Short mmCIF file of C-alpha atoms and ligand atoms in Angstrom, two decimals:
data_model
loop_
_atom_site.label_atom_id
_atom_site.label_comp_id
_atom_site.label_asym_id
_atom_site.label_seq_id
_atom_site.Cartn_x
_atom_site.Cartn_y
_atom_site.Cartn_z
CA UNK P 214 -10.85 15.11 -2.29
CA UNK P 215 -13.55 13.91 -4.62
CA UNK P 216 -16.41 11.80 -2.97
CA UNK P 217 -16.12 7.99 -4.30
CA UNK P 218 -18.69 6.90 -6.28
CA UNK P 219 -19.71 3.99 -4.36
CA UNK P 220 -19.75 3.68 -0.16
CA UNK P 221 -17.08 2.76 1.46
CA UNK P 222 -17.24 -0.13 3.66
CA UNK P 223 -15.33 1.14 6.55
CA UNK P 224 -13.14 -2.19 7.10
CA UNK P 225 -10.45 -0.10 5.10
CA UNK P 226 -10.46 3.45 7.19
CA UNK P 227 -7.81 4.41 9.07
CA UNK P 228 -6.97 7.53 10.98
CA UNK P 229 -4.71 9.09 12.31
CA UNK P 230 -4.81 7.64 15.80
CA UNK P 231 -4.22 4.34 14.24
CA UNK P 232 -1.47 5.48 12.58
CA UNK P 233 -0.59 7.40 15.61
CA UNK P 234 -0.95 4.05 18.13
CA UNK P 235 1.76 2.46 15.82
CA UNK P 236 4.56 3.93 16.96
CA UNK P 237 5.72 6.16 20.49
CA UNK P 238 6.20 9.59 21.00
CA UNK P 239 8.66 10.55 23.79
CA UNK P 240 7.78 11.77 27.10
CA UNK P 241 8.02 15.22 27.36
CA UNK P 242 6.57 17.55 29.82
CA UNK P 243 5.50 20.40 27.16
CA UNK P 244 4.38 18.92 23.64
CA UNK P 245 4.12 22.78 22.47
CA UNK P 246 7.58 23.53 22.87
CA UNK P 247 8.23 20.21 21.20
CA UNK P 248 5.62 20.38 17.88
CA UNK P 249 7.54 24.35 18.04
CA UNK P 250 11.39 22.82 18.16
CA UNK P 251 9.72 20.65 15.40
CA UNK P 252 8.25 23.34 13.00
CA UNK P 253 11.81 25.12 13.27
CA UNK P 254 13.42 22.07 12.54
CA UNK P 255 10.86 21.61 9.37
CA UNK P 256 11.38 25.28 8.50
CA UNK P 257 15.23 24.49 7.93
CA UNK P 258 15.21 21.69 5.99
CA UNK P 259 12.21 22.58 3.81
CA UNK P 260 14.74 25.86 3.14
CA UNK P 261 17.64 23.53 2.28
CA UNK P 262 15.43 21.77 0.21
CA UNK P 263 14.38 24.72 -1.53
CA UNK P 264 17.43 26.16 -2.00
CA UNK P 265 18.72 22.90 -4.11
CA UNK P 266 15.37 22.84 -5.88
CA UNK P 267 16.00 26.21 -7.06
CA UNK P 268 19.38 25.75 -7.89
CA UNK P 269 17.60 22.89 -10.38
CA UNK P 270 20.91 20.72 -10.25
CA UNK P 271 20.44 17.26 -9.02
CA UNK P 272 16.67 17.52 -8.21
CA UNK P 273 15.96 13.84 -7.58
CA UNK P 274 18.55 13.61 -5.11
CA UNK P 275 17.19 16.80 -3.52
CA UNK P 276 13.98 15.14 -3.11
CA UNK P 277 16.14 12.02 -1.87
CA UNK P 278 17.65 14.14 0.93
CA UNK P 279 13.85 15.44 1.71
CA UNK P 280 12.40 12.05 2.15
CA UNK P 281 15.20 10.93 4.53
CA UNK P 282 14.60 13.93 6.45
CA UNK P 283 10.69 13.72 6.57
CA UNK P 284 11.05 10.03 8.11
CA UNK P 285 14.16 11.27 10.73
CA UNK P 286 11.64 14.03 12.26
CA UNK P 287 8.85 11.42 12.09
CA UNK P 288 10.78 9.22 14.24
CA UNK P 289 12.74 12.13 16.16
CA UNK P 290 9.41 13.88 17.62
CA UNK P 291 7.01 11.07 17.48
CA UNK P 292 3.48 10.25 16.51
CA UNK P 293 1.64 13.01 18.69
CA UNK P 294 4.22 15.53 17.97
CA UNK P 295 4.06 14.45 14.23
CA UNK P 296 0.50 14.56 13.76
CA UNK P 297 0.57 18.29 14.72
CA UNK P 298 3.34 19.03 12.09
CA UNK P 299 1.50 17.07 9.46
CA UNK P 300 -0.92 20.23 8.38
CA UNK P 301 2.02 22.41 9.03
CA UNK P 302 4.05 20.49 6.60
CA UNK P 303 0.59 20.63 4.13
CA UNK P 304 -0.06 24.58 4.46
CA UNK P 305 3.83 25.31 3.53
CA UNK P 306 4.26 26.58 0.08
CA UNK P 307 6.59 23.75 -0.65
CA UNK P 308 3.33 21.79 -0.79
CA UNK P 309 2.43 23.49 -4.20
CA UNK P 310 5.61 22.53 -5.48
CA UNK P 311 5.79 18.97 -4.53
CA UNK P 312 2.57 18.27 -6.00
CA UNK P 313 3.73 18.93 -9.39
CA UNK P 314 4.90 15.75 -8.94
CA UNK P 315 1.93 13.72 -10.71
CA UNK P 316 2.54 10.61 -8.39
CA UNK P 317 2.18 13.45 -5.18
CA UNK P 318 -0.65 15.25 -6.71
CA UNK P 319 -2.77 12.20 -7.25
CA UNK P 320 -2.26 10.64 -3.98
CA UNK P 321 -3.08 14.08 -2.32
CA UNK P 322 -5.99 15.28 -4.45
CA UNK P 323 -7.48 11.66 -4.41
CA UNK P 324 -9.41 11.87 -7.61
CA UNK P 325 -11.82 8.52 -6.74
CA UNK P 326 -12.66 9.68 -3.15
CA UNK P 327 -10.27 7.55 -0.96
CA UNK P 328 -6.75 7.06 -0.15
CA UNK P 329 -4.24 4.08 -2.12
CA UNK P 330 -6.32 3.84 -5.34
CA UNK P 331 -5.42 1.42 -8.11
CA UNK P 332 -4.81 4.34 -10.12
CA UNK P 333 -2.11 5.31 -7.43
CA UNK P 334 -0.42 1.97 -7.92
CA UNK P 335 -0.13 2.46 -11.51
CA UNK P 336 2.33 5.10 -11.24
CA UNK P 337 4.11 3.26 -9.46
CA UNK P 338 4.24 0.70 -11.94
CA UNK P 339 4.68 3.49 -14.96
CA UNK P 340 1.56 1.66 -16.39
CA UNK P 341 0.89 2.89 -20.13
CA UNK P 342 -3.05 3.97 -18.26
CA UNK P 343 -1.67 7.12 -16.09
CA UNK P 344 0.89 7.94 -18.98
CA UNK P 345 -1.53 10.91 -19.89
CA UNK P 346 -1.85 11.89 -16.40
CA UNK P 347 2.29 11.91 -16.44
CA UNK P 348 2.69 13.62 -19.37
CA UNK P 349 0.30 16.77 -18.04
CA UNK P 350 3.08 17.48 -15.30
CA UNK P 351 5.89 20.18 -15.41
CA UNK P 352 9.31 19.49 -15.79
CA UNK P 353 9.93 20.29 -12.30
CA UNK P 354 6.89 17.71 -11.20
CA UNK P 355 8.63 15.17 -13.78
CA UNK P 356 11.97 15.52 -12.05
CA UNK P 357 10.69 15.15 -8.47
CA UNK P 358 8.21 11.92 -9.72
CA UNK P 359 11.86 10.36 -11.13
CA UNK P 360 12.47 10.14 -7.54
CA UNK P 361 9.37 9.86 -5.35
CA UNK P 362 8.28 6.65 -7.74
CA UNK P 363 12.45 5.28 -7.26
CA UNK P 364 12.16 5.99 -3.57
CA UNK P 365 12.30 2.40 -1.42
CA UNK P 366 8.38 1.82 -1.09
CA UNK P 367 7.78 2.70 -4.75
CA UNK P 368 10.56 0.14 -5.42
CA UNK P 369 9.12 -2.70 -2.70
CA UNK P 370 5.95 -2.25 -4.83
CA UNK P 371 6.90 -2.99 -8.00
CA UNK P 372 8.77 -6.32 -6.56
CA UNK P 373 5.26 -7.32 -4.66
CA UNK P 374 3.77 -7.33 -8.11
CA UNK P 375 6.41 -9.39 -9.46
CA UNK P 376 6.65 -11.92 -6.50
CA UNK P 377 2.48 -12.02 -6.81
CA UNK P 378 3.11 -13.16 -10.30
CA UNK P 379 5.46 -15.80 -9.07
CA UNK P 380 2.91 -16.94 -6.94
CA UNK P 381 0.25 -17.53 -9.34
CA UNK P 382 2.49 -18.93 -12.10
CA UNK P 383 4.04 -21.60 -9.31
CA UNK P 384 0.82 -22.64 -8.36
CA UNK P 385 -0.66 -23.87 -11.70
CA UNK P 386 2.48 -25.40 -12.23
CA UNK P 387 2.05 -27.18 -9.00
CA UNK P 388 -1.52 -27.96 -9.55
CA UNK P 389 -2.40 -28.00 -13.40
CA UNK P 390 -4.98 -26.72 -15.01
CA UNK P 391 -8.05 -26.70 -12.15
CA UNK P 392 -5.92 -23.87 -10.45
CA UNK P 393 -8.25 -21.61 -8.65
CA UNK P 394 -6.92 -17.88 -7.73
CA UNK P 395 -8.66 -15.10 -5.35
CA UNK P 396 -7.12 -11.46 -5.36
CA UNK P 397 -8.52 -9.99 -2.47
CA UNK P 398 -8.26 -5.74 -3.20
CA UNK P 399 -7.40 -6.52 -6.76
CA UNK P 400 -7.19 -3.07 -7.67
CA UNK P 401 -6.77 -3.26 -11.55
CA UNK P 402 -4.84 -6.98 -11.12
CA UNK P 403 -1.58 -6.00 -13.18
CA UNK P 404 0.23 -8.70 -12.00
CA UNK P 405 -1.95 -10.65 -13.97
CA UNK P 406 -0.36 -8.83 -16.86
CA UNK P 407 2.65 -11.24 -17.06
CA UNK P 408 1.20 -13.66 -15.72
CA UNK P 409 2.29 -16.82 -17.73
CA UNK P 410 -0.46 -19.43 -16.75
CA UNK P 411 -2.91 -17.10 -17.84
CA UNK P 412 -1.55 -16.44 -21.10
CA UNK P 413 -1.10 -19.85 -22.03
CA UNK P 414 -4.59 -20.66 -20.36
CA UNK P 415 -3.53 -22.82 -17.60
CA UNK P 416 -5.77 -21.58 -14.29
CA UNK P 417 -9.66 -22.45 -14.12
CA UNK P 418 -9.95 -19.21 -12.66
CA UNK P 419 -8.63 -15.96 -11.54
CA UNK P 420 -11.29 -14.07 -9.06
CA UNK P 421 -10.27 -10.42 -9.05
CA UNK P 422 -12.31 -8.98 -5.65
CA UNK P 423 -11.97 -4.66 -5.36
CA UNK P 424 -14.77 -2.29 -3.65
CA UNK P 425 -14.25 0.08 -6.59
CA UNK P 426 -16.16 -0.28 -9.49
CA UNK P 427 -14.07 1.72 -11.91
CA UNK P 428 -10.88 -0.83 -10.99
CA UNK P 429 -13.63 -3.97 -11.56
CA UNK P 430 -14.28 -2.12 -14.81
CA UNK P 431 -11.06 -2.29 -15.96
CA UNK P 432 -10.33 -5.47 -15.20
CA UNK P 433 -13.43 -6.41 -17.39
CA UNK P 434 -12.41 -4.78 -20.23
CA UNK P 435 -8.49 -5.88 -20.04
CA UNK P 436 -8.78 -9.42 -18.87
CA UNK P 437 -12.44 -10.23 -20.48
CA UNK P 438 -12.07 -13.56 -22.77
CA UNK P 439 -9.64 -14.83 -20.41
CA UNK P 440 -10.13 -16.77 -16.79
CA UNK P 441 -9.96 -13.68 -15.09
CA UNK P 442 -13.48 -13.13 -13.12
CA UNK P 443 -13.94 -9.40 -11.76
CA UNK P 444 -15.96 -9.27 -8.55
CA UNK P 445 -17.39 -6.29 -7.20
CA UNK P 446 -17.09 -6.94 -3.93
CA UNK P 447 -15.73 -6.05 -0.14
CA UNK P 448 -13.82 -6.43 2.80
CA UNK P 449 -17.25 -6.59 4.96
CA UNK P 450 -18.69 -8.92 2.11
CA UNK P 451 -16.46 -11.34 2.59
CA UNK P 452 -17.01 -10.87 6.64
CA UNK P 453 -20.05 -11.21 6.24
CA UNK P 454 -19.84 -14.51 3.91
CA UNK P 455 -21.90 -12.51 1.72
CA UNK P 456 -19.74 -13.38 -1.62
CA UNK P 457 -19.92 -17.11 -2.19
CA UNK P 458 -16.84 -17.61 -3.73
CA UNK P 459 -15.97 -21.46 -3.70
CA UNK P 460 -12.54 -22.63 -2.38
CA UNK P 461 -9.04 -21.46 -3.87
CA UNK P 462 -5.19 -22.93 -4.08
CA UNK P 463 -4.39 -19.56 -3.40
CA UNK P 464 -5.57 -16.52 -2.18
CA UNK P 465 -3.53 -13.14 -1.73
CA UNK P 466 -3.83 -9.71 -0.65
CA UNK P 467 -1.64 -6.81 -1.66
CA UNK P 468 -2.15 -3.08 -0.50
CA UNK P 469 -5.18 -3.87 1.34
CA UNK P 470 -3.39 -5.03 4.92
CA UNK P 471 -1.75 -1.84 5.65
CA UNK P 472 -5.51 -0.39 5.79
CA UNK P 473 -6.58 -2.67 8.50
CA UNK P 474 -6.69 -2.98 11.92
CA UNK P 475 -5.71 -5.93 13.48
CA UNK P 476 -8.84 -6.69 14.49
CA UNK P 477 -10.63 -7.10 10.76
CA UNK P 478 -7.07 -8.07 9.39
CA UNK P 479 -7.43 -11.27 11.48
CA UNK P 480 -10.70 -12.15 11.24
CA UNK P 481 -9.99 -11.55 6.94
CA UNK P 482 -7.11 -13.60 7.84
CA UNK P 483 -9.27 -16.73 9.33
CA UNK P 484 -11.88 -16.35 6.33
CA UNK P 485 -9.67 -16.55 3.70
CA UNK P 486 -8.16 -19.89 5.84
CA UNK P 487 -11.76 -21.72 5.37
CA UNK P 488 -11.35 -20.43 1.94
CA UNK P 489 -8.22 -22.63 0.87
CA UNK P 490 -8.01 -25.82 -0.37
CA UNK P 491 -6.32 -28.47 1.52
CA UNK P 492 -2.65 -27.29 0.36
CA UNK P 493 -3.51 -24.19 -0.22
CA UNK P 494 -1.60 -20.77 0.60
CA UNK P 495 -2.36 -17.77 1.73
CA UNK P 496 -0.24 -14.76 1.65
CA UNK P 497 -0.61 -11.01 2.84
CA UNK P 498 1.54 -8.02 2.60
CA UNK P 499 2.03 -5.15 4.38
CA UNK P 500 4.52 -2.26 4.26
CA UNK P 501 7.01 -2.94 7.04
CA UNK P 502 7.44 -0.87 10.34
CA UNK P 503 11.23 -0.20 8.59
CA UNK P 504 9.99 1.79 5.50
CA UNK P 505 12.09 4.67 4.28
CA UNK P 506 9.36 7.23 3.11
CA UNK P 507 7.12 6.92 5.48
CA UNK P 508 7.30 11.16 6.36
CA UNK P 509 6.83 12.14 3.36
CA UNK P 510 3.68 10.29 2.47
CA UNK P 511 1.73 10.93 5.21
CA UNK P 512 2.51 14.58 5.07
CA UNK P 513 2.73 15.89 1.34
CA UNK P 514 1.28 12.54 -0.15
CA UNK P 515 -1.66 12.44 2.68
CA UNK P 516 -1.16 8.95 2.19
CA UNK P 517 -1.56 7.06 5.89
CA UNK P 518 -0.78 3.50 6.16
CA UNK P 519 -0.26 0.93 9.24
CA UNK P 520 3.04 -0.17 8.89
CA UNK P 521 3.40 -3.81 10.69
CA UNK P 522 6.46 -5.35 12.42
CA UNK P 523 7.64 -8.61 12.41
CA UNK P 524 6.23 -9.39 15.40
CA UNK P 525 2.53 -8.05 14.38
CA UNK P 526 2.50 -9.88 11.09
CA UNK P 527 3.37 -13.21 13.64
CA UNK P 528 0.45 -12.02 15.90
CA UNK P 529 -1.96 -11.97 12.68
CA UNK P 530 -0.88 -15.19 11.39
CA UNK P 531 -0.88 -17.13 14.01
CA UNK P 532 -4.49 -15.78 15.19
CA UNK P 533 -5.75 -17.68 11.44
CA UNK P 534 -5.74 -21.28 12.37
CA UNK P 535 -5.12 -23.47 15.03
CA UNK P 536 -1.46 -24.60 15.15
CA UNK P 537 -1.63 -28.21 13.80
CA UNK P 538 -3.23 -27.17 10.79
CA UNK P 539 -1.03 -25.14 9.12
CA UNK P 540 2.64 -23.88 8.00
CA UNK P 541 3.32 -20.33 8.70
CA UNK P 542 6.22 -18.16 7.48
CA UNK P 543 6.82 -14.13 7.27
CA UNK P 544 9.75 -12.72 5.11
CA UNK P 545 10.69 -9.65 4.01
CA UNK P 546 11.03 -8.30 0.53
CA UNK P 547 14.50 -7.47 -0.44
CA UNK P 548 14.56 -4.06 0.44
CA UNK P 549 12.80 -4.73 3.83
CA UNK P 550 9.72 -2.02 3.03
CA UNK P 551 7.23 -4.62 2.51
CA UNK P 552 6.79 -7.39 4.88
CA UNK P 553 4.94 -10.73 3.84
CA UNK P 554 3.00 -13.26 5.46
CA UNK P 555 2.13 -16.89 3.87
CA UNK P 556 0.50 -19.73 5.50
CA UNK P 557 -0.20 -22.78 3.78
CA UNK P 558 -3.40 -24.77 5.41
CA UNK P 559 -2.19 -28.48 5.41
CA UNK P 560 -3.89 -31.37 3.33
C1 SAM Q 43 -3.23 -0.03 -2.95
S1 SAM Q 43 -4.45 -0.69 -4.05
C2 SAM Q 43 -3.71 -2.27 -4.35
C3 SAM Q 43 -4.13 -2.86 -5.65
C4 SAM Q 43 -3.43 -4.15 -6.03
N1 SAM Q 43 -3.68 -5.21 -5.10
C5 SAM Q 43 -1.94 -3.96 -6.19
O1 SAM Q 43 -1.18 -4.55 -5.43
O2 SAM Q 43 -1.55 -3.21 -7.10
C6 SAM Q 43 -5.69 -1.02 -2.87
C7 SAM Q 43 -6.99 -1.58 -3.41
O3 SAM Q 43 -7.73 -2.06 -2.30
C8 SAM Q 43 -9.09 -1.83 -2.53
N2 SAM Q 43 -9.76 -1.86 -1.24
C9 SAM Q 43 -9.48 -1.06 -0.19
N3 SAM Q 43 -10.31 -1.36 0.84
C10 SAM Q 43 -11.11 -2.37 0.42
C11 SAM Q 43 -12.16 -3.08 1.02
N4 SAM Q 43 -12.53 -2.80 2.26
N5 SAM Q 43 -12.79 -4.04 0.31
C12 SAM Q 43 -12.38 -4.32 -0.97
N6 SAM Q 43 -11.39 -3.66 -1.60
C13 SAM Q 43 -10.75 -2.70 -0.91
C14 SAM Q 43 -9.12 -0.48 -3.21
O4 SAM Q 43 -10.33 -0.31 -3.94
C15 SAM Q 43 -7.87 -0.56 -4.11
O5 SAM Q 43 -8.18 -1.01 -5.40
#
């Protein structure tokens, strides 16, 4: 892993306790024999797996199968069990061959220092900047990325850019042209790509907030001339009230919740409130407790994440405001793998 070039602000850490807390490993008198049953059971799908990768017919749906079977042993043998098997899982040769994937590779080498870069995303989004990146892979890697970027977190991605989109486009048509907008975790702001309002000039201004300099970079060079402002800034500025930012219609952050504790997700949460305009909306996501790959990232992606339930994304919400002052609502994209939170602070 490469050291980032700036310091982390340590709002966005997690480990693997975190990850761990979030969801229950069965009782069982002798964890050894358990993390053993565990590597067997590893050993014979990763051999199944094999098998159909060198048989080199259907390879996406071998690395379908894989996924599902990552997330059933997850679940099966539970988070201290699971935490055990993750280096396991990371020392098998199988590891080698996975990250020919370019979408694997990245997210395990982690090139700028630190996990669920905006460079990441781009894959994701088979953005034109990581087409070079692609196009250095092996057939092999290119037939397993067909899948890993189609899998159902990929796929809930790609719809939270769209629906972010949505949101800025409905605003200025709602409020004309003083729209204000503040991405919190920006990353390189692609949504802003199709963004109608700002092609036709509509919003006063965009505010693009990331910790990384290289993603505030390229939002500088890609949006400059337009509304767009590029922030270098953080989590613990904004704590802190260290970024004077002015007050917004909206505010959102994508890919930055699943990072955070619940303690620093809610007090974000309450900042970006006193943030809003009277009317204004705030919305989070978060991938959902009920995400499909979940396995396979945290093992041959070394990608951790919190997932949230329902029932947490409730608890964070309604920490923000007091009651009266506000309309609350959490929804689930359509293929349930990203959960969203939006509460609109009342005129
Ligand atoms: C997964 S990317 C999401 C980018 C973009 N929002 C999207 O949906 O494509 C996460 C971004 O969060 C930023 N980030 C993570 N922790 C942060 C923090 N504590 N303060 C500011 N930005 C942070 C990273 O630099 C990265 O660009």
């Amino acid at each position: 892993m490469a050291q980032p070039l700036f310091s982390l602000d340590g709002q966005s850490l997690i480990t693997p306790q975190s990850v761990s807390n979030q969801f229950p490993s069965p009782h069982h008198d002798n964890q050894t024999d358990l993390l053993r049953t565990a590597e067997a059971e590893f050993a014979i799908i990763i051999n199944i797996a094999m098998q159909r990768f060198g048989a080199g017919k259907d390879l996406p749906g071998a690395v379908r199968w894989l996924i599902g079977q990552l997330h059933d042993i997850r679940q099966k043998f539970g988070a201290v069990v699971w935490q055990k098997l993750i280096p396991f899982i990371q020392a098998h040769s199988s590891s080698k061959i996975l990250q020919q994937c370019p979408f694997t590779r990245w997210s395990f080498e982690k090139p700028r220092g630190y996990s669920g870069d905006a460079s990441l995303i781009d894959f994701i989004y088979g953005h034109p900047a990581v087409a070079e990146e692609v196009a250095r892979s092996t057939l092999l890697g290119l037939d397993i990325f067909e899948y890993t970027i189609n899998a159902p977190g990929p796929i809930a991605v790609r719809e939270r850019r769209d629906i972010l989109t949505r949101y800025v486009d409905d605003t200025a048509a709602q409020t004309g042209s003083d729209t204000e907008v503040l991405a919190i975790a920006a990353g390189h702001l692609r949504e802003a790509e199709a963004s109608k309002a700002l092609a036709e000039g509509r919003l006063k201004r965009w505010v693009a907030l990331d910790q990384d300099p290289q993603s505030i970079g390229s939002i500088a060079s890609q949006f400059h001339g337009t509304s767009v402002e590029p922030i270098d800034g953080s989590v613990r500025g904004l704590l802190a009230r260290k970024h004077q930012l002015g007050t917004f219609d909206l505010i959102y952050a994508a890919g930055l919740y699943d990072y955070l504790a619940d303690k620093v997700a809610i007090r974000l949460t309450q900042i970006c409130m006193e943030m809003l305009k009277p009317g204004g909306v705030f919305l989070f996501a978060n991938f959902s407790d009920e995400m499909a790959d979940d396995g396979y990232m945290e093992s041959y992606m070394n990608w951790e994440l919190l997932q949230r339930s329902e029932a947490d994304m409730w608890r964070i919400a309604d920490a923000s405001a007091a009651e009266n002052t506000v309309e609350k609502t959490v929804w689930f994209g359509a293929n349930r793998n990203i959960i969203y939170a939006t509460i609109r602070k009342l005129p």
